[in-house]
Amino acid sequence: MSGISSEDGRAVRREAERVVNEVAQGLRTLDDGTAWFSALSPVGRETVLREVAGYAMQAHITAADGREGVARSGVKPRANPSVMICMDPPRYGFAGLPADEHVKAFRVLVSVFSVADTRRRLTYCKGTCGHAWHNLPTSPGEMP
């Protein structure tokens, strides 16, 4: 990971976990999350895209999640990130997209993750969840 130290990379990943989960749970708007993402360095953005793609994979996104997430993202359905996430199976090489597509990729990934994660919180984790990221405080900025 050229251009970012391992310590800085860990800090970016921790911050990404917090921001993305706050967006997914409605504690932060997608526009606020996008503003945070846009302020990162190019290498930081690539790190976050890889991280959020991992979250989407872990949430077991479905084709329906992909379509709903793209609709929520504000990104055109024919944009590269939208097409990639709606493929069956989804493609996850978002960090490899040209830099001018990174913001679109972030919006699509976070939106699709939000759909899938909400579904999982309401089904698999309902009432019994011990995942720290599913039990965020109601004020943004603090991770349990």
C-alpha positions as a printed NumPy array, in Angstrom:
array([[  0.   ,   0.   ,   0.   ],
       [  2.225,   2.752,  -1.292],
       [  1.84 ,   6.254,   0.126],
       [  0.168,   5.348,   3.431],
       [  1.765,   3.879,   6.545],
       [  0.284,   0.779,   8.129],
       [ -0.672,   2.848,  11.183],
       [ -2.394,   5.449,   8.989],
       [ -4.103,   2.642,   7.077],
       [ -5.474,   1.187,  10.309],
       [ -6.76 ,   4.605,  11.371],
       [ -8.48 ,   5.106,   8.006],
       [-10.072,   1.648,   8.217],
       [-11.327,   2.283,  11.781],
       [-12.772,   5.637,  10.746],
       [-14.341,   4.033,   7.654],
       [-15.992,   1.389,   9.849],
       [-17.525,   4.091,  12.014],
       [-18.641,   6.382,   9.174],
       [-20.062,   3.608,   6.984],
       [-22.01 ,   2.03 ,   9.842],
       [-23.355,   5.43 ,  10.906],
       [-24.623,   5.968,   7.357],
       [-26.074,   2.435,   7.247],
       [-27.969,   3.045,  10.486],
       [-29.211,   6.529,   9.599],
       [-27.01 ,   8.324,  12.127],
       [-25.206,  10.177,   9.328],
       [-26.402,  11.076,   5.836],
       [-24.899,   9.583,   2.708],
       [-23.888,  13.109,   1.691],
       [-22.01 ,  13.572,   5.002],
       [-20.268,  10.228,   4.494],
       [-19.401,  11.193,   0.939],
       [-17.935,  14.508,   2.12 ],
       [-15.756,  12.601,   4.613],
       [-14.654,  10.189,   1.859],
       [-13.928,  13.009,  -0.613],
       [-11.567,  14.667,   1.878],
       [ -9.322,  11.578,   2.011],
       [ -6.125,  11.232,   0.016],
       [ -6.327,   9.14 ,  -3.166],
       [ -4.637,   6.239,  -1.369],
       [ -7.003,   6.654,   1.578],
       [ -9.98 ,   6.499,  -0.796],
       [ -8.687,   3.261,  -2.318],
       [ -8.222,   1.816,   1.179],
       [-11.789,   2.735,   2.117],
       [-13.224,   1.311,  -1.117],
       [-11.536,  -2.025,  -0.43 ],
       [-12.801,  -1.95 ,   3.154],
       [-16.413,  -1.13 ,   2.246],
       [-16.418,  -3.76 ,  -0.513],
       [-15.438,  -6.24 ,   2.213],
       [-18.366,  -5.083,   4.359],
       [-20.718,  -5.589,   1.411],
       [-19.376,  -9.103,   0.86 ],
       [-19.785,  -9.946,   4.555],
       [-23.374,  -8.653,   4.468],
       [-24.079, -11.163,   1.667],
       [-25.607,  -8.633,  -0.701],
       [-28.204,  -9.9  ,  -3.123],
       [-29.071,  -8.664,  -6.612],
       [-32.144,  -6.993,  -5.107],
       [-29.914,  -5.244,  -2.524],
       [-27.733,  -4.046,  -5.391],
       [-30.64 ,  -2.571,  -7.334],
       [-32.163,  -0.893,  -4.264],
       [-28.794,   0.452,  -3.137],
       [-28.025,   1.901,  -6.563],
       [-31.437,   3.601,  -6.567],
       [-30.66 ,   5.145,  -3.145],
       [-27.114,   6.156,  -4.07 ],
       [-27.96 ,   8.894,  -6.554],
       [-25.554,   7.289,  -9.038],
       [-26.827,   6.476, -12.512],
       [-27.63 ,   2.771, -13.018],
       [-25.306,   2.619, -16.058],
       [-22.271,   4.028, -14.191],
       [-19.448,   1.492, -13.777],
       [-19.859,   1.062,  -9.979],
       [-23.626,   0.523, -10.369],
       [-23.152,  -2.101, -13.069],
       [-20.415,  -3.854, -11.079],
       [-22.474,  -4.199,  -7.894],
       [-25.563,  -5.454,  -9.745],
       [-23.73 ,  -8.252, -11.582],
       [-24.369, -11.809, -10.505],
       [-22.112, -12.363,  -8.682],
       [-21.18 ,  -8.741,  -7.865],
       [-17.743,  -7.463,  -8.87 ],
       [-15.711,  -5.829,  -6.113],
       [-12.716,  -4.173,  -7.843],
       [-13.886,  -0.659,  -6.975],
       [-10.473,   0.573,  -5.788],
       [ -9.149,  -0.234,  -9.281],
       [-11.604,   2.113, -10.979],
       [-10.272,   5.44 , -12.271],
       [ -9.986,   8.029,  -9.477],
       [-12.781,  10.126, -10.971],
       [-15.191,   7.225, -10.279],
       [-14.227,   6.687,  -6.633],
       [-16.919,   8.962,  -5.17 ],
       [-19.597,   7.184,  -7.238],
       [-18.186,   3.838,  -6.117],
       [-18.288,   4.912,  -2.473],
       [-21.898,   6.077,  -2.753],
       [-22.951,   2.825,  -4.439],
       [-21.071,   0.566,  -2.011],
       [-22.3  ,   2.335,   1.116],
       [-25.878,   2.416,  -0.166],
       [-25.89 ,  -1.26 ,  -1.088],
       [-24.211,  -2.169,   2.196],
       [-26.871,  -0.14 ,   4.041],
       [-29.665,  -2.118,   2.376],
       [-28.063,  -5.51 ,   3.041],
       [-26.93 ,  -4.681,   6.571],
       [-30.385,  -3.399,   7.522],
       [-31.932,  -6.612,   6.198],
       [-29.493,  -8.696,   8.232],
       [-29.989,  -6.605,  11.402],
       [-33.759,  -7.125,  11.094],
       [-33.5  , -10.875,  10.465],
       [-30.354, -12.669,  11.619],
       [-29.359, -10.277,  14.397],
       [-32.793,  -9.179,  15.62 ],
       [-32.769,  -9.032,  19.421],
       [-29.66 , -11.183,  19.822],
       [-26.92 ,  -9.253,  18.092],
       [-23.556,  -8.861,  19.759],
       [-21.871,  -7.122,  16.821],
       [-20.511,  -3.793,  18.063],
       [-21.203,  -2.176,  14.689],
       [-24.898,  -3.123,  14.963],
       [-25.189,  -1.498,  18.377],
       [-23.977,   2.036,  17.73 ],
       [-24.85 ,   4.817,  20.147],
       [-27.504,   7.189,  18.844],
       [-25.022,  10.053,  18.594],
       [-22.521,   9.787,  15.716],
       [-18.822,   9.699,  16.362],
       [-18.577,   7.009,  19.032],
       [-18.023,   3.331,  18.324],
       [-18.7  ,   0.925,  21.191]])
